[in-house]
Amino acid sequence: MQIITTKKELQAIVTACKTSGKTIGLVPTMGALHAGHASLVERAVNENNVCFVSVFVNPTQFNNKEDLAKYPRDIKRDAELLQRIGADFVFAPTPEEMYTAEEMDSTFAFDFAGLDTMMEGKMRPGHFNGVVQVVSRLFYLVQPDKAYFGEKDFQQLAIIHHMVERSSMAGTFGNLQIVNCPIVREESGLALSSRNERLSDAEKKTALAISKTLFESLKWAKEAGATVAQVQQRVIDTINAVEGLEVEYYEIVDQTTLLPATGFEHAIGCVTVYCGPVRLIDNIKY
């Protein structure tokens, strides 16, 4: 496995792969890799001739500088995991390699068609501008045939699909396929996240109430006469009743449009909860 740190070196390798007719799989990450990331990489390795993994903590998608500073980073550990799984190339650039000073200081403009106006977009202004900025740049650089994303960041995934659909109309990314990969959970039910590393053992136990409540809500949705609003409020009240947890939002939305759901068919519930100082996200499909 080879670690690449410059765009020039990356593009030379990509060109060689394309020239020899190899298919390319890409897994974009911000590092601090766990079993959830590993499942994406394993799939990319199995479904493509060559697997690229980016490890880059993207500063333009953080609207909280303290959160950016605290984000866990361990490229040595990440590289060891990726080598065991079978990744071929790791792209680990610096922010200065990825962006000009002007790009770092300005907001990346993109038409989200309203997908950024609720949930994470509402709570983290500019977050998705940074996500689209870095993912589109990675797509330009790596030119993947398939790119793999976890469903835990469901709103982000919907926006990436939207970006690729818009771009594909202009022939920008060719026939790029976005591959949705299911949430990977601990045996306890806790959704795997790099942010879990910031939780104490006690906080991890407390955080279990998040997934437990979401799974319970599947039963609540099937109760006679249950409405979306009732289930939504019940989830919020149940999680907030746990000491140490505070719901930032819980929205039940249509899986495609992300608009508020009127029923449970094709709906997904997306939640963000503070467990102590750590912000955790999860979702459940109804």
CSV table of N, CA, C and O in Angstrom, one decimal, residues 30-115:
chain,number,residue,atom,x,y,z
A,30,MET,N,-12.4,11.0,6.9
A,30,MET,CA,-11.6,12.0,7.7
A,30,MET,C,-10.7,11.3,8.7
A,30,MET,O,-10.3,11.9,9.7
A,31,GLY,N,-10.4,10.0,8.5
A,31,GLY,CA,-9.5,9.3,9.4
A,31,GLY,C,-10.2,8.9,10.7
A,31,GLY,O,-11.4,8.8,10.7
A,32,ALA,N,-9.4,8.6,11.7
A,32,ALA,CA,-9.9,8.0,12.9
A,32,ALA,C,-10.8,6.8,12.6
A,32,ALA,O,-11.9,6.7,13.0
A,33,LEU,N,-10.2,5.9,11.8
A,33,LEU,CA,-11.0,4.8,11.1
A,33,LEU,C,-11.4,3.8,12.2
A,33,LEU,O,-10.7,3.5,13.1
A,34,HIS,N,-12.6,3.2,11.9
A,34,HIS,CA,-13.2,2.2,12.8
A,34,HIS,C,-13.8,1.1,11.9
A,34,HIS,O,-13.7,1.2,10.6
A,35,ALA,N,-14.5,0.2,12.5
A,35,ALA,CA,-15.1,-1.0,11.7
A,35,ALA,C,-16.1,-0.5,10.7
A,35,ALA,O,-16.2,-1.2,9.6
A,36,GLY,N,-16.7,0.6,10.9
A,36,GLY,CA,-17.7,1.1,9.9
A,36,GLY,C,-16.9,1.5,8.6
A,36,GLY,O,-17.3,1.2,7.5
A,37,HIS,N,-15.8,2.2,8.8
A,37,HIS,CA,-15.0,2.6,7.6
A,37,HIS,C,-14.4,1.3,7.0
A,37,HIS,O,-14.4,1.2,5.7
A,38,ALA,N,-14.0,0.4,7.8
A,38,ALA,CA,-13.4,-0.8,7.3
A,38,ALA,C,-14.4,-1.6,6.4
A,38,ALA,O,-14.0,-2.1,5.3
A,39,SER,N,-15.7,-1.6,6.7
A,39,SER,CA,-16.7,-2.2,5.9
A,39,SER,C,-16.8,-1.6,4.5
A,39,SER,O,-17.0,-2.3,3.5
A,40,LEU,N,-16.7,-0.3,4.5
A,40,LEU,CA,-16.7,0.5,3.2
A,40,LEU,C,-15.5,0.1,2.3
A,40,LEU,O,-15.6,-0.2,1.1
A,41,VAL,N,-14.3,0.1,3.0
A,41,VAL,CA,-13.1,-0.2,2.3
A,41,VAL,C,-13.1,-1.6,1.7
A,41,VAL,O,-12.7,-1.9,0.6
A,42,GLU,N,-13.5,-2.6,2.6
A,42,GLU,CA,-13.6,-4.0,2.2
A,42,GLU,C,-14.4,-4.1,0.9
A,42,GLU,O,-14.1,-4.9,0.0
A,43,ARG,N,-15.6,-3.4,0.9
A,43,ARG,CA,-16.5,-3.5,-0.3
A,43,ARG,C,-15.8,-2.9,-1.5
A,43,ARG,O,-15.9,-3.4,-2.6
A,44,ALA,N,-15.1,-1.8,-1.3
A,44,ALA,CA,-14.4,-1.1,-2.4
A,44,ALA,C,-13.3,-2.0,-3.0
A,44,ALA,O,-13.1,-2.1,-4.2
A,45,VAL,N,-12.6,-2.7,-2.1
A,45,VAL,CA,-11.5,-3.6,-2.5
A,45,VAL,C,-12.1,-4.7,-3.3
A,45,VAL,O,-11.6,-5.1,-4.4
A,46,ASN,N,-13.2,-5.3,-2.9
A,46,ASN,CA,-13.8,-6.4,-3.5
A,46,ASN,C,-14.5,-6.1,-4.9
A,46,ASN,O,-14.6,-7.0,-5.8
A,47,GLU,N,-14.9,-4.9,-5.0
A,47,GLU,CA,-15.7,-4.5,-6.2
A,47,GLU,C,-15.0,-3.7,-7.3
A,47,GLU,O,-15.5,-3.4,-8.3
A,48,ASN,N,-13.7,-3.5,-7.0
A,48,ASN,CA,-12.9,-2.7,-8.0
A,48,ASN,C,-11.5,-3.3,-8.1
A,48,ASN,O,-11.0,-4.0,-7.3
A,49,ASN,N,-10.8,-2.9,-9.2
A,49,ASN,CA,-9.4,-3.4,-9.4
A,49,ASN,C,-8.5,-2.7,-8.5
A,49,ASN,O,-7.5,-3.2,-8.0
A,50,VAL,N,-8.8,-1.4,-8.2
A,50,VAL,CA,-7.9,-0.6,-7.4
A,50,VAL,C,-8.7,0.2,-6.3
A,50,VAL,O,-9.8,0.7,-6.7
A,51,CYS,N,-8.3,0.3,-5.1
A,51,CYS,CA,-9.0,1.0,-4.1
A,51,CYS,C,-8.2,2.1,-3.5
A,51,CYS,O,-7.1,1.9,-3.0
A,52,PHE,N,-8.7,3.3,-3.6
A,52,PHE,CA,-8.1,4.5,-3.0
A,52,PHE,C,-9.0,4.9,-1.8
A,52,PHE,O,-10.2,4.9,-1.8
A,53,VAL,N,-8.3,5.3,-0.7
A,53,VAL,CA,-8.9,5.8,0.5
A,53,VAL,C,-8.3,7.2,0.8
A,53,VAL,O,-7.1,7.3,0.9
A,54,SER,N,-9.2,8.2,0.9
A,54,SER,CA,-8.7,9.5,1.3
A,54,SER,C,-8.8,9.6,2.8
A,54,SER,O,-9.8,9.2,3.4
A,55,VAL,N,-7.7,10.2,3.5
A,55,VAL,CA,-7.7,10.5,4.9
A,55,VAL,C,-7.4,11.9,5.0
A,55,VAL,O,-6.3,12.4,4.9
A,56,PHE,N,-8.5,12.7,5.3
A,56,PHE,CA,-8.3,14.2,5.3
A,56,PHE,C,-9.4,14.8,6.1
A,56,PHE,O,-10.6,14.7,5.8
A,57,VAL,N,-8.9,15.4,7.2
A,57,VAL,CA,-9.9,16.2,8.1
A,57,VAL,C,-10.1,17.5,7.4
A,57,VAL,O,-9.3,18.4,7.4
A,58,ASN,N,-11.3,17.6,6.8
A,58,ASN,CA,-11.5,18.8,5.9
A,58,ASN,C,-12.0,20.0,6.7
A,58,ASN,O,-13.1,20.1,7.3
A,59,PRO,N,-11.1,21.0,6.8
A,59,PRO,CA,-11.4,22.2,7.6
A,59,PRO,C,-12.6,23.0,7.2
A,59,PRO,O,-13.3,23.7,8.0
A,60,THR,N,-12.9,23.0,5.9
A,60,THR,CA,-14.0,23.8,5.3
A,60,THR,C,-15.4,23.3,5.7
A,60,THR,O,-16.4,24.0,5.5
A,61,GLN,N,-15.5,22.1,6.3
A,61,GLN,CA,-16.9,21.7,6.6
A,61,GLN,C,-17.1,21.8,8.1
A,61,GLN,O,-18.1,21.3,8.6
A,62,PHE,N,-16.2,22.4,8.9
A,62,PHE,CA,-16.3,22.6,10.3
A,62,PHE,C,-16.7,24.0,10.5
A,62,PHE,O,-16.0,24.9,10.2
A,63,ASN,N,-17.9,24.3,11.1
A,63,ASN,CA,-18.2,25.6,11.5
A,63,ASN,C,-17.9,25.9,13.0
A,63,ASN,O,-18.1,27.0,13.5
A,64,ASN,N,-17.3,24.9,13.6
A,64,ASN,CA,-16.8,25.0,15.0
A,64,ASN,C,-15.4,24.7,15.0
A,64,ASN,O,-14.9,23.6,14.9
A,65,LYS,N,-14.5,25.7,15.2
A,65,LYS,CA,-13.1,25.5,15.2
A,65,LYS,C,-12.6,24.6,16.3
A,65,LYS,O,-11.6,23.9,16.2
A,66,GLU,N,-13.3,24.6,17.5
A,66,GLU,CA,-12.9,23.8,18.6
A,66,GLU,C,-13.2,22.3,18.2
A,66,GLU,O,-12.4,21.4,18.5
A,67,ASP,N,-14.3,22.0,17.5
A,67,ASP,CA,-14.6,20.7,17.1
A,67,ASP,C,-13.6,20.2,16.1
A,67,ASP,O,-13.1,19.1,16.1
A,68,LEU,N,-13.1,21.1,15.2
A,68,LEU,CA,-12.0,20.8,14.2
A,68,LEU,C,-10.8,20.4,15.0
A,68,LEU,O,-10.1,19.4,14.6
A,69,ALA,N,-10.4,21.2,16.0
A,69,ALA,CA,-9.2,20.9,16.7
A,69,ALA,C,-9.2,19.6,17.5
A,69,ALA,O,-8.2,18.9,17.6
A,70,LYS,N,-10.4,19.2,17.9
A,70,LYS,CA,-10.5,18.0,18.8
A,70,LYS,C,-10.7,16.8,17.9
A,70,LYS,O,-10.7,15.7,18.5
A,71,TYR,N,-11.0,16.9,16.6
A,71,TYR,CA,-11.2,15.7,15.8
A,71,TYR,C,-10.0,14.8,15.9
A,71,TYR,O,-8.9,15.2,15.6
A,72,PRO,N,-10.2,13.5,16.2
A,72,PRO,CA,-9.1,12.6,16.4
A,72,PRO,C,-8.3,12.4,15.1
A,72,PRO,O,-8.9,12.2,14.0
A,73,ARG,N,-7.0,12.3,15.2
A,73,ARG,CA,-6.1,12.1,14.0
A,73,ARG,C,-5.1,11.1,14.4
A,73,ARG,O,-4.4,11.3,15.4
A,74,ASP,N,-4.9,10.1,13.6
A,74,ASP,CA,-3.8,9.1,13.8
A,74,ASP,C,-3.6,8.4,12.5
A,74,ASP,O,-4.0,7.2,12.3
A,75,ILE,N,-2.8,9.0,11.6
A,75,ILE,CA,-2.6,8.5,10.3
A,75,ILE,C,-1.8,7.1,10.3
A,75,ILE,O,-2.1,6.2,9.5
A,76,LYS,N,-0.9,7.0,11.3
A,76,LYS,CA,-0.2,5.7,11.4
A,76,LYS,C,-1.1,4.5,11.7
A,76,LYS,O,-1.1,3.5,11.0
A,77,ARG,N,-2.0,4.7,12.6
A,77,ARG,CA,-3.0,3.7,13.0
A,77,ARG,C,-4.0,3.4,11.8
A,77,ARG,O,-4.3,2.3,11.5
A,78,ASP,N,-4.4,4.5,11.2
A,78,ASP,CA,-5.3,4.4,10.0
A,78,ASP,C,-4.6,3.6,8.9
A,78,ASP,O,-5.3,2.7,8.3
A,79,ALA,N,-3.4,3.9,8.6
A,79,ALA,CA,-2.7,3.3,7.5
A,79,ALA,C,-2.5,1.8,7.8
A,79,ALA,O,-2.6,0.9,6.9
A,80,GLU,N,-2.2,1.4,9.0
A,80,GLU,CA,-2.1,0.0,9.4
A,80,GLU,C,-3.4,-0.8,9.1
A,80,GLU,O,-3.3,-1.9,8.6
A,81,LEU,N,-4.5,-0.2,9.5
A,81,LEU,CA,-5.8,-0.8,9.3
A,81,LEU,C,-6.1,-1.0,7.8
A,81,LEU,O,-6.5,-2.0,7.4
A,82,LEU,N,-5.8,0.1,7.1
A,82,LEU,CA,-6.1,0.1,5.6
A,82,LEU,C,-5.2,-1.0,4.9
A,82,LEU,O,-5.7,-1.6,3.9
A,83,GLN,N,-4.0,-1.1,5.3
A,83,GLN,CA,-3.1,-2.1,4.7
A,83,GLN,C,-3.6,-3.5,5.0
A,83,GLN,O,-3.6,-4.3,4.1
A,84,ARG,N,-4.1,-3.8,6.2
A,84,ARG,CA,-4.6,-5.1,6.5
A,84,ARG,C,-5.8,-5.4,5.7
A,84,ARG,O,-6.0,-6.5,5.3
A,85,ILE,N,-6.7,-4.4,5.4
A,85,ILE,CA,-7.9,-4.6,4.6
A,85,ILE,C,-7.6,-4.8,3.2
A,85,ILE,O,-8.3,-5.5,2.5
A,86,GLY,N,-6.6,-4.2,2.7
A,86,GLY,CA,-6.2,-4.4,1.3
A,86,GLY,C,-6.3,-3.2,0.4
A,86,GLY,O,-6.3,-3.3,-0.8
A,87,ALA,N,-6.4,-2.0,1.0
A,87,ALA,CA,-6.5,-0.8,0.2
A,87,ALA,C,-5.1,-0.6,-0.5
A,87,ALA,O,-4.1,-1.1,-0.1
A,88,ASP,N,-5.2,-0.1,-1.7
A,88,ASP,CA,-4.0,0.1,-2.5
A,88,ASP,C,-3.3,1.4,-2.3
A,88,ASP,O,-2.1,1.5,-2.3
A,89,PHE,N,-4.1,2.5,-2.2
A,89,PHE,CA,-3.5,3.8,-2.1
A,89,PHE,C,-4.3,4.6,-1.0
A,89,PHE,O,-5.5,4.6,-1.0
A,90,VAL,N,-3.5,5.4,-0.2
A,90,VAL,CA,-4.1,6.3,0.7
A,90,VAL,C,-3.7,7.7,0.4
A,90,VAL,O,-2.5,8.0,0.2
A,91,PHE,N,-4.6,8.6,0.2
A,91,PHE,CA,-4.4,10.0,-0.2
A,91,PHE,C,-4.6,10.8,1.1
A,91,PHE,O,-5.7,10.9,1.6
A,92,ALA,N,-3.5,11.3,1.7
A,92,ALA,CA,-3.5,12.0,3.0
A,92,ALA,C,-2.8,13.4,2.8
A,92,ALA,O,-1.7,13.6,3.3
A,93,PRO,N,-3.5,14.3,2.2
A,93,PRO,CA,-2.9,15.6,1.9
A,93,PRO,C,-3.1,16.6,3.1
A,93,PRO,O,-3.8,16.3,4.1
A,94,THR,N,-2.3,17.7,3.1
A,94,THR,CA,-2.5,18.8,4.1
A,94,THR,C,-3.6,19.7,3.5
A,94,THR,O,-3.9,19.7,2.3
A,95,PRO,N,-4.2,20.5,4.4
A,95,PRO,CA,-5.2,21.5,3.9
A,95,PRO,C,-4.6,22.4,2.8
A,95,PRO,O,-5.3,22.8,1.9
A,96,GLU,N,-3.3,22.7,3.0
A,96,GLU,CA,-2.7,23.6,2.0
A,96,GLU,C,-2.5,23.0,0.7
A,96,GLU,O,-2.4,23.7,-0.3
A,97,GLU,N,-2.4,21.7,0.7
A,97,GLU,CA,-2.3,20.9,-0.6
A,97,GLU,C,-3.6,20.8,-1.3
A,97,GLU,O,-3.7,20.9,-2.5
A,98,MET,N,-4.7,20.8,-0.5
A,98,MET,CA,-6.0,20.6,-1.1
A,98,MET,C,-6.6,21.9,-1.6
A,98,MET,O,-7.3,22.0,-2.6
A,99,TYR,N,-6.3,23.0,-0.8
A,99,TYR,CA,-6.9,24.3,-1.1
A,99,TYR,C,-6.0,25.5,-1.2
A,99,TYR,O,-4.9,25.4,-0.5
A,100,THR,N,-6.3,26.5,-2.0
A,100,THR,CA,-5.6,27.7,-1.9
A,100,THR,C,-6.1,28.5,-0.7
A,100,THR,O,-7.1,28.2,-0.1
A,101,ALA,N,-5.4,29.5,-0.3
A,101,ALA,CA,-5.8,30.4,0.8
A,101,ALA,C,-7.1,31.0,0.6
A,101,ALA,O,-8.0,31.1,1.5
A,102,GLU,N,-7.4,31.4,-0.7
A,102,GLU,CA,-8.7,32.0,-1.0
A,102,GLU,C,-9.8,30.9,-0.8
A,102,GLU,O,-10.9,31.3,-0.3
A,103,GLU,N,-9.6,29.7,-1.2
A,103,GLU,CA,-10.6,28.7,-1.1
A,103,GLU,C,-10.9,28.4,0.4
A,103,GLU,O,-12.0,28.1,0.8
A,104,MET,N,-9.8,28.4,1.2
A,104,MET,CA,-10.0,28.2,2.6
A,104,MET,C,-10.8,29.2,3.3
A,104,MET,O,-11.5,29.0,4.3
A,105,ASP,N,-10.8,30.4,2.8
A,105,ASP,CA,-11.4,31.6,3.5
A,105,ASP,C,-12.8,32.0,2.9
A,105,ASP,O,-13.4,32.9,3.3
A,106,SER,N,-13.2,31.3,1.8
A,106,SER,CA,-14.5,31.6,1.2
A,106,SER,C,-15.4,30.4,1.2
A,106,SER,O,-15.0,29.3,1.4
A,107,THR,N,-16.7,30.7,1.1
A,107,THR,CA,-17.7,29.6,1.1
A,107,THR,C,-17.9,29.0,-0.3
A,107,THR,O,-18.1,29.8,-1.3
A,108,PHE,N,-17.8,27.7,-0.4
A,108,PHE,CA,-18.0,27.1,-1.7
A,108,PHE,C,-19.5,27.1,-2.1
A,108,PHE,O,-20.3,26.8,-1.3
A,109,ALA,N,-19.7,27.7,-3.3
A,109,ALA,CA,-21.1,27.9,-3.7
A,109,ALA,C,-21.7,26.7,-4.4
A,109,ALA,O,-21.0,26.1,-5.3
A,110,PHE,N,-22.9,26.3,-4.1
A,110,PHE,CA,-23.5,25.1,-4.7
A,110,PHE,C,-25.0,25.2,-4.5
A,110,PHE,O,-25.5,25.7,-3.4
A,111,ASP,N,-25.8,24.8,-5.5
A,111,ASP,CA,-27.2,24.8,-5.4
A,111,ASP,C,-27.7,23.4,-4.9
A,111,ASP,O,-27.7,22.4,-5.5
A,112,PHE,N,-28.1,23.4,-3.6
A,112,PHE,CA,-28.5,22.2,-2.9
A,112,PHE,C,-29.9,21.8,-3.1
A,112,PHE,O,-30.4,20.8,-2.7
A,113,ALA,N,-30.7,22.6,-3.9
A,113,ALA,CA,-32.1,22.4,-4.1
A,113,ALA,C,-32.9,22.2,-2.8
A,113,ALA,O,-33.8,21.4,-2.7
A,114,GLY,N,-32.4,22.9,-1.8
A,114,GLY,CA,-33.1,22.9,-0.5
A,114,GLY,C,-32.7,21.8,0.4
A,114,GLY,O,-33.2,21.7,1.6
A,115,LEU,N,-31.9,20.9,0.0
A,115,LEU,CA,-31.5,19.7,0.8
A,115,LEU,C,-30.6,20.1,2.0
A,115,LEU,O,-30.5,19.3,3.0
